[in-house]
GROMACS .gro file of C-alpha atoms in nm:
model
  318
    1UNK     CA    1  -1.229   2.932   1.090
    2UNK     CA    2  -1.569   2.854   1.229
    3UNK     CA    3  -1.483   2.481   1.209
    4UNK     CA    4  -1.190   2.494   1.453
    5UNK     CA    5  -1.396   2.426   1.766
    6UNK     CA    6  -1.602   2.147   1.612
    7UNK     CA    7  -1.543   1.780   1.696
    8UNK     CA    8  -1.332   1.594   1.442
    9UNK     CA    9  -1.514   1.285   1.319
   10UNK     CA   10  -1.355   0.943   1.367
   11UNK     CA   11  -1.638   0.731   1.223
   12UNK     CA   12  -1.916   0.756   0.968
   13UNK     CA   13  -2.273   0.631   0.948
   14UNK     CA   14  -2.357   0.439   0.628
   15UNK     CA   15  -2.721   0.518   0.563
   16UNK     CA   16  -2.782   0.251   0.298
   17UNK     CA   17  -3.151   0.161   0.286
   18UNK     CA   18  -3.228   0.264   0.643
   19UNK     CA   19  -3.600   0.314   0.670
   20UNK     CA   20  -3.678   0.036   0.422
   21UNK     CA   21  -3.645  -0.286   0.633
   22UNK     CA   22  -3.835  -0.507   0.386
   23UNK     CA   23  -3.617  -0.388   0.098
   24UNK     CA   24  -3.306  -0.454   0.306
   25UNK     CA   25  -3.394  -0.823   0.348
   26UNK     CA   26  -3.496  -0.861  -0.017
   27UNK     CA   27  -3.176  -0.705  -0.148
   28UNK     CA   28  -2.964  -0.902   0.098
   29UNK     CA   29  -3.090  -1.225  -0.062
   30UNK     CA   30  -3.055  -1.093  -0.420
   31UNK     CA   31  -2.705  -0.952  -0.374
   32UNK     CA   32  -2.588  -1.263  -0.189
   33UNK     CA   33  -2.703  -1.487  -0.475
   34UNK     CA   34  -2.544  -1.257  -0.733
   35UNK     CA   35  -2.218  -1.259  -0.538
   36UNK     CA   36  -2.216  -1.641  -0.542
   37UNK     CA   37  -2.267  -1.632  -0.921
   38UNK     CA   38  -1.979  -1.380  -0.952
   39UNK     CA   39  -1.743  -1.603  -0.754
   40UNK     CA   40  -1.840  -1.919  -0.944
   41UNK     CA   41  -1.845  -1.763  -1.291
   42UNK     CA   42  -1.525  -1.562  -1.266
   43UNK     CA   43  -1.351  -1.836  -1.068
   44UNK     CA   44  -1.430  -2.082  -1.348
   45UNK     CA   45  -1.288  -1.845  -1.612
   46UNK     CA   46  -0.967  -1.805  -1.411
   47UNK     CA   47  -0.939  -2.181  -1.368
   48UNK     CA   48  -0.982  -2.271  -1.734
   49UNK     CA   49  -0.749  -1.990  -1.849
   50UNK     CA   50  -0.479  -2.149  -1.631
   51UNK     CA   51  -0.548  -2.520  -1.689
   52UNK     CA   52  -0.639  -2.528  -2.061
   53UNK     CA   53  -0.327  -2.495  -2.284
   54UNK     CA   54  -0.544  -2.373  -2.576
   55UNK     CA   55  -0.631  -2.063  -2.375
   56UNK     CA   56  -0.272  -1.958  -2.305
   57UNK     CA   57  -0.303  -1.655  -2.531
   58UNK     CA   58  -0.298  -1.278  -2.465
   59UNK     CA   59  -0.677  -1.253  -2.492
   60UNK     CA   60  -0.741  -1.512  -2.222
   61UNK     CA   61  -0.457  -1.382  -2.008
   62UNK     CA   62  -0.635  -1.046  -2.003
   63UNK     CA   63  -0.968  -1.221  -1.945
   64UNK     CA   64  -0.822  -1.406  -1.646
   65UNK     CA   65  -0.701  -1.074  -1.507
   66UNK     CA   66  -1.045  -0.921  -1.565
   67UNK     CA   67  -1.214  -1.209  -1.382
   68UNK     CA   68  -0.972  -1.184  -1.089
   69UNK     CA   69  -1.028  -0.810  -1.085
   70UNK     CA   70  -1.406  -0.854  -1.073
   71UNK     CA   71  -1.375  -1.093  -0.780
   72UNK     CA   72  -1.150  -0.846  -0.595
   73UNK     CA   73  -1.372  -0.550  -0.679
   74UNK     CA   74  -1.692  -0.711  -0.555
   75UNK     CA   75  -1.521  -0.858  -0.248
   76UNK     CA   76  -1.417  -0.509  -0.140
   77UNK     CA   77  -1.780  -0.391  -0.133
   78UNK     CA   78  -2.039  -0.671  -0.131
   79UNK     CA   79  -1.957  -0.838   0.207
   80UNK     CA   80  -1.971  -0.502   0.387
   81UNK     CA   81  -2.292  -0.415   0.199
   82UNK     CA   82  -2.451  -0.743   0.309
   83UNK     CA   83  -2.355  -0.669   0.670
   84UNK     CA   84  -2.491  -0.316   0.633
   85UNK     CA   85  -2.826  -0.446   0.507
   86UNK     CA   86  -2.884  -0.667   0.813
   87UNK     CA   87  -2.696  -0.489   1.090
   88UNK     CA   88  -2.852  -0.227   1.314
   89UNK     CA   89  -2.510  -0.070   1.369
   90UNK     CA   90  -2.415   0.083   1.035
   91UNK     CA   91  -2.105   0.278   1.135
   92UNK     CA   92  -1.755   0.251   0.991
   93UNK     CA   93  -1.429   0.396   1.121
   94UNK     CA   94  -1.227   0.650   0.926
   95UNK     CA   95  -0.952   0.393   0.871
   96UNK     CA   96  -1.205   0.134   0.754
   97UNK     CA   97  -1.356   0.390   0.522
   98UNK     CA   98  -1.010   0.469   0.382
   99UNK     CA   99  -0.950   0.099   0.305
  100UNK     CA  100  -1.284   0.077   0.125
  101UNK     CA  101  -1.210   0.389  -0.078
  102UNK     CA  102  -0.862   0.268  -0.172
  103UNK     CA  103  -0.966  -0.084  -0.280
  104UNK     CA  104  -1.280   0.028  -0.463
  105UNK     CA  105  -1.104   0.304  -0.656
  106UNK     CA  106  -0.801   0.085  -0.732
  107UNK     CA  107  -1.016  -0.194  -0.875
  108UNK     CA  108  -1.235   0.046  -1.074
  109UNK     CA  109  -0.936   0.228  -1.226
  110UNK     CA  110  -0.759  -0.098  -1.310
  111UNK     CA  111  -1.067  -0.228  -1.493
  112UNK     CA  112  -1.090   0.087  -1.706
  113UNK     CA  113  -0.725   0.060  -1.812
  114UNK     CA  114  -0.746  -0.318  -1.861
  115UNK     CA  115  -1.047  -0.287  -2.091
  116UNK     CA  116  -0.845  -0.041  -2.300
  117UNK     CA  117  -0.557  -0.291  -2.323
  118UNK     CA  118  -0.801  -0.565  -2.427
  119UNK     CA  119  -0.940  -0.340  -2.702
  120UNK     CA  120  -0.586  -0.288  -2.836
  121UNK     CA  121  -0.533  -0.665  -2.831
  122UNK     CA  122  -0.850  -0.715  -3.039
  123UNK     CA  123  -0.733  -0.444  -3.281
  124UNK     CA  124  -0.402  -0.621  -3.338
  125UNK     CA  125  -0.576  -0.961  -3.369
  126UNK     CA  126  -0.803  -0.836  -3.650
  127UNK     CA  127  -0.614  -0.555  -3.823
  128UNK     CA  128  -0.257  -0.684  -3.781
  129UNK     CA  129  -0.323  -1.057  -3.783
  130UNK     CA  130   0.002  -1.163  -3.950
  131UNK     CA  131   0.206  -0.969  -3.693
  132UNK     CA  132  -0.013  -1.058  -3.393
  133UNK     CA  133   0.230  -1.310  -3.242
  134UNK     CA  134   0.514  -1.057  -3.266
  135UNK     CA  135   0.327  -0.750  -3.139
  136UNK     CA  136   0.136  -0.930  -2.863
  137UNK     CA  137   0.423  -1.144  -2.737
  138UNK     CA  138   0.451  -1.238  -2.371
  139UNK     CA  139   0.702  -0.956  -2.327
  140UNK     CA  140   0.427  -0.717  -2.435
  141UNK     CA  141   0.098  -0.842  -2.287
  142UNK     CA  142   0.229  -0.923  -1.938
  143UNK     CA  143   0.365  -0.567  -1.882
  144UNK     CA  144   0.037  -0.431  -2.024
  145UNK     CA  145  -0.161  -0.617  -1.757
  146UNK     CA  146   0.087  -0.527  -1.483
  147UNK     CA  147   0.071  -0.163  -1.594
  148UNK     CA  148  -0.308  -0.168  -1.558
  149UNK     CA  149  -0.282  -0.286  -1.197
  150UNK     CA  150  -0.002  -0.037  -1.128
  151UNK     CA  151  -0.206   0.254  -1.268
  152UNK     CA  152  -0.505   0.159  -1.053
  153UNK     CA  153  -0.295   0.123  -0.738
  154UNK     CA  154  -0.109   0.452  -0.784
  155UNK     CA  155  -0.422   0.651  -0.872
  156UNK     CA  156  -0.611   0.513  -0.574
  157UNK     CA  157  -0.319   0.561  -0.334
  158UNK     CA  158  -0.278   0.927  -0.433
  159UNK     CA  159  -0.648   1.015  -0.417
  160UNK     CA  160  -0.716   0.823  -0.094
  161UNK     CA  161  -0.412   0.977   0.078
  162UNK     CA  162  -0.531   1.329  -0.002
  163UNK     CA  163  -0.887   1.253   0.111
  164UNK     CA  164  -0.798   1.100   0.450
  165UNK     CA  165  -0.583   1.405   0.530
  166UNK     CA  166  -0.892   1.627   0.515
  167UNK     CA  167  -1.060   1.727   0.842
  168UNK     CA  168  -1.411   1.582   0.883
  169UNK     CA  169  -1.628   1.770   1.130
  170UNK     CA  170  -1.968   1.804   0.968
  171UNK     CA  171  -2.259   1.562   0.936
  172UNK     CA  172  -2.115   1.209   0.950
  173UNK     CA  173  -2.392   1.041   0.745
  174UNK     CA  174  -2.273   0.886   0.417
  175UNK     CA  175  -2.582   0.843   0.202
  176UNK     CA  176  -2.461   0.515   0.053
  177UNK     CA  177  -2.387   0.149   0.131
  178UNK     CA  178  -2.010   0.199   0.137
  179UNK     CA  179  -1.748   0.473   0.144
  180UNK     CA  180  -1.765   0.626  -0.203
  181UNK     CA  181  -1.473   0.866  -0.236
  182UNK     CA  182  -1.667   1.164  -0.375
  183UNK     CA  183  -1.938   1.136  -0.108
  184UNK     CA  184  -1.673   1.124   0.167
  185UNK     CA  185  -1.476   1.412   0.018
  186UNK     CA  186  -1.780   1.641   0.017
  187UNK     CA  187  -1.821   1.591   0.393
  188UNK     CA  188  -1.485   1.754   0.471
  189UNK     CA  189  -1.483   2.089   0.650
  190UNK     CA  190  -1.202   2.228   0.435
  191UNK     CA  191  -1.140   2.345   0.080
  192UNK     CA  192  -1.157   2.039  -0.150
  193UNK     CA  193  -1.083   2.217  -0.478
  194UNK     CA  194  -0.738   2.056  -0.488
  195UNK     CA  195  -0.889   1.710  -0.440
  196UNK     CA  196  -1.146   1.777  -0.711
  197UNK     CA  197  -0.869   1.882  -0.952
  198UNK     CA  198  -0.674   1.562  -0.880
  199UNK     CA  199  -0.991   1.360  -0.936
  200UNK     CA  200  -1.055   1.541  -1.266
  201UNK     CA  201  -0.702   1.469  -1.391
  202UNK     CA  202  -0.729   1.104  -1.281
  203UNK     CA  203  -1.065   1.068  -1.457
  204UNK     CA  204  -0.917   1.201  -1.782
  205UNK     CA  205  -0.608   0.979  -1.760
  206UNK     CA  206  -0.756   0.654  -1.634
  207UNK     CA  207  -1.118   0.660  -1.751
  208UNK     CA  208  -1.150   0.881  -2.059
  209UNK     CA  209  -0.812   0.794  -2.216
  210UNK     CA  210  -0.881   0.418  -2.207
  211UNK     CA  211  -1.227   0.492  -2.348
  212UNK     CA  212  -1.064   0.690  -2.630
  213UNK     CA  213  -0.830   0.397  -2.699
  214UNK     CA  214  -1.132   0.165  -2.711
  215UNK     CA  215  -1.319   0.395  -2.952
  216UNK     CA  216  -1.018   0.429  -3.184
  217UNK     CA  217  -0.947   0.055  -3.173
  218UNK     CA  218  -1.304  -0.043  -3.258
  219UNK     CA  219  -1.332   0.224  -3.527
  220UNK     CA  220  -1.031   0.067  -3.700
  221UNK     CA  221  -1.168  -0.284  -3.635
  222UNK     CA  222  -1.508  -0.203  -3.788
  223UNK     CA  223  -1.339  -0.036  -4.084
  224UNK     CA  224  -1.125  -0.345  -4.137
  225UNK     CA  225  -1.421  -0.584  -4.102
  226UNK     CA  226  -1.626  -0.391  -4.360
  227UNK     CA  227  -1.347  -0.442  -4.613
  228UNK     CA  228  -1.385  -0.821  -4.590
  229UNK     CA  229  -1.588  -0.937  -4.889
  230UNK     CA  230  -1.734  -1.264  -4.759
  231UNK     CA  231  -2.013  -1.250  -4.501
  232UNK     CA  232  -1.865  -1.557  -4.331
  233UNK     CA  233  -1.532  -1.381  -4.294
  234UNK     CA  234  -1.696  -1.068  -4.152
  235UNK     CA  235  -1.897  -1.278  -3.907
  236UNK     CA  236  -1.587  -1.468  -3.792
  237UNK     CA  237  -1.387  -1.146  -3.748
  238UNK     CA  238  -1.663  -0.976  -3.551
  239UNK     CA  239  -1.712  -1.281  -3.327
  240UNK     CA  240  -1.354  -1.247  -3.200
  241UNK     CA  241  -1.430  -0.908  -3.043
  242UNK     CA  242  -1.808  -0.909  -2.984
  243UNK     CA  243  -1.780  -1.036  -2.625
  244UNK     CA  244  -1.531  -0.766  -2.526
  245UNK     CA  245  -1.733  -0.497  -2.701
  246UNK     CA  246  -2.046  -0.607  -2.513
  247UNK     CA  247  -1.861  -0.589  -2.180
  248UNK     CA  248  -1.728  -0.241  -2.264
  249UNK     CA  249  -2.075  -0.113  -2.356
  250UNK     CA  250  -2.224  -0.245  -2.030
  251UNK     CA  251  -1.934  -0.116  -1.816
  252UNK     CA  252  -1.908   0.235  -1.959
  253UNK     CA  253  -2.282   0.256  -2.021
  254UNK     CA  254  -2.360   0.206  -1.653
  255UNK     CA  255  -2.088   0.454  -1.551
  256UNK     CA  256  -2.228   0.721  -1.784
  257UNK     CA  257  -2.586   0.656  -1.674
  258UNK     CA  258  -2.489   0.690  -1.308
  259UNK     CA  259  -2.256   0.989  -1.314
  260UNK     CA  260  -2.372   1.195  -1.612
  261UNK     CA  261  -2.749   1.189  -1.563
  262UNK     CA  262  -2.909   1.523  -1.466
  263UNK     CA  263  -2.984   1.564  -1.098
  264UNK     CA  264  -3.353   1.583  -1.017
  265UNK     CA  265  -3.463   1.908  -0.857
  266UNK     CA  266  -3.802   1.774  -0.756
  267UNK     CA  267  -3.879   1.730  -0.390
  268UNK     CA  268  -4.183   1.508  -0.445
  269UNK     CA  269  -4.103   1.157  -0.318
  270UNK     CA  270  -3.739   1.260  -0.284
  271UNK     CA  271  -3.672   0.981  -0.031
  272UNK     CA  272  -3.803   0.719  -0.273
  273UNK     CA  273  -3.598   0.872  -0.555
  274UNK     CA  274  -3.290   0.868  -0.333
  275UNK     CA  275  -3.343   0.500  -0.245
  276UNK     CA  276  -3.389   0.416  -0.614
  277UNK     CA  277  -3.062   0.589  -0.705
  278UNK     CA  278  -2.875   0.397  -0.435
  279UNK     CA  279  -3.021   0.066  -0.551
  280UNK     CA  280  -2.919   0.140  -0.913
  281UNK     CA  281  -2.570   0.232  -0.794
  282UNK     CA  282  -2.547  -0.087  -0.590
  283UNK     CA  283  -2.649  -0.307  -0.882
  284UNK     CA  284  -2.402  -0.127  -1.108
  285UNK     CA  285  -2.123  -0.265  -0.890
  286UNK     CA  286  -2.269  -0.616  -0.906
  287UNK     CA  287  -2.424  -0.664  -1.249
  288UNK     CA  288  -2.115  -0.607  -1.465
  289UNK     CA  289  -1.890  -0.856  -1.276
  290UNK     CA  290  -2.176  -1.108  -1.284
  291UNK     CA  291  -2.244  -1.066  -1.657
  292UNK     CA  292  -1.879  -1.072  -1.773
  293UNK     CA  293  -1.825  -1.450  -1.744
  294UNK     CA  294  -2.172  -1.519  -1.887
  295UNK     CA  295  -2.101  -1.299  -2.189
  296UNK     CA  296  -1.762  -1.457  -2.256
  297UNK     CA  297  -1.902  -1.807  -2.205
  298UNK     CA  298  -2.206  -1.767  -2.429
  299UNK     CA  299  -2.025  -1.580  -2.707
  300UNK     CA  300  -1.700  -1.775  -2.710
  301UNK     CA  301  -1.668  -2.128  -2.848
  302UNK     CA  302  -1.321  -2.178  -2.696
  303UNK     CA  303  -1.445  -2.096  -2.346
  304UNK     CA  304  -1.745  -2.329  -2.377
  305UNK     CA  305  -1.522  -2.613  -2.498
  306UNK     CA  306  -1.274  -2.550  -2.216
  307UNK     CA  307  -1.552  -2.560  -1.955
  308UNK     CA  308  -1.688  -2.886  -2.098
  309UNK     CA  309  -1.338  -3.036  -2.101
  310UNK     CA  310  -1.281  -2.930  -1.741
  311UNK     CA  311  -1.613  -3.077  -1.624
  312UNK     CA  312  -1.558  -3.402  -1.815
  313UNK     CA  313  -1.209  -3.440  -1.673
  314UNK     CA  314  -1.338  -3.374  -1.323
  315UNK     CA  315  -1.627  -3.621  -1.340
  316UNK     CA  316  -1.450  -3.898  -1.530
  317UNK     CA  317  -1.143  -3.881  -1.305
  318UNK     CA  318  -1.358  -3.996  -1.010
   0.00000   0.00000   0.00000
């Protein structure tokens, strides 16, 4: 009851890298260049998956969705981060913060579920090859992609709605570049145990369950590949899923490294440690979307041929 007479906050201060002006300029340039690569790389994958008839398959339909998702995900955070790095005024309204939380959480959840769907697609392609066209028909893979987006939207809408209804009347400094939902939630001057329970359930359903599906799918895939007698056959089978597996390892590996690492209890150079953690977190949101198109391009012959065909058609049509 001691909070009743306190002022209710209507805006937050995004701390970012305040106090490190040289780092702010350096990371502005780096993140801007990486964002350009994200737009070009993922935009190219979307374009070829639409224009090239050879890529009108479930795998590339999912890949097009993943590329579009990466563009949306980074666009919800990077432009505001770039502004934060150069601007002296680093405040954001409660409504603006809610929009950031909703879009960021929706995109993150959708990617987790979509990666699980892509793992199932690779399982069917390798372990159920003769029935692949039947199991992964358009009536199956389109609803799978739509379901991924629906799950992300619903999860984000529920969690964001509960968070914005909390009263905020404590310190208004968010020690981050953007409104991260857990950081905002902890600033509330009310009991957040209900919100934490909802977040726990959502994490199990939309992060750990897709991860379990991925683990099961690749366990069956590896088991099936090991039964192939010829080394050429094993290599060909593994090449069909190596790009997706690489993306999954990078995506979930960075999540685990960020959220499951032990918290340091040392106070020595705590400000420097804090800045380092924020930089790692920032690059986590940028590196994966930037690497995805590179991984699929370098490890996939069909994608490389489609890009060459698109470039040749563009240049020779002039």
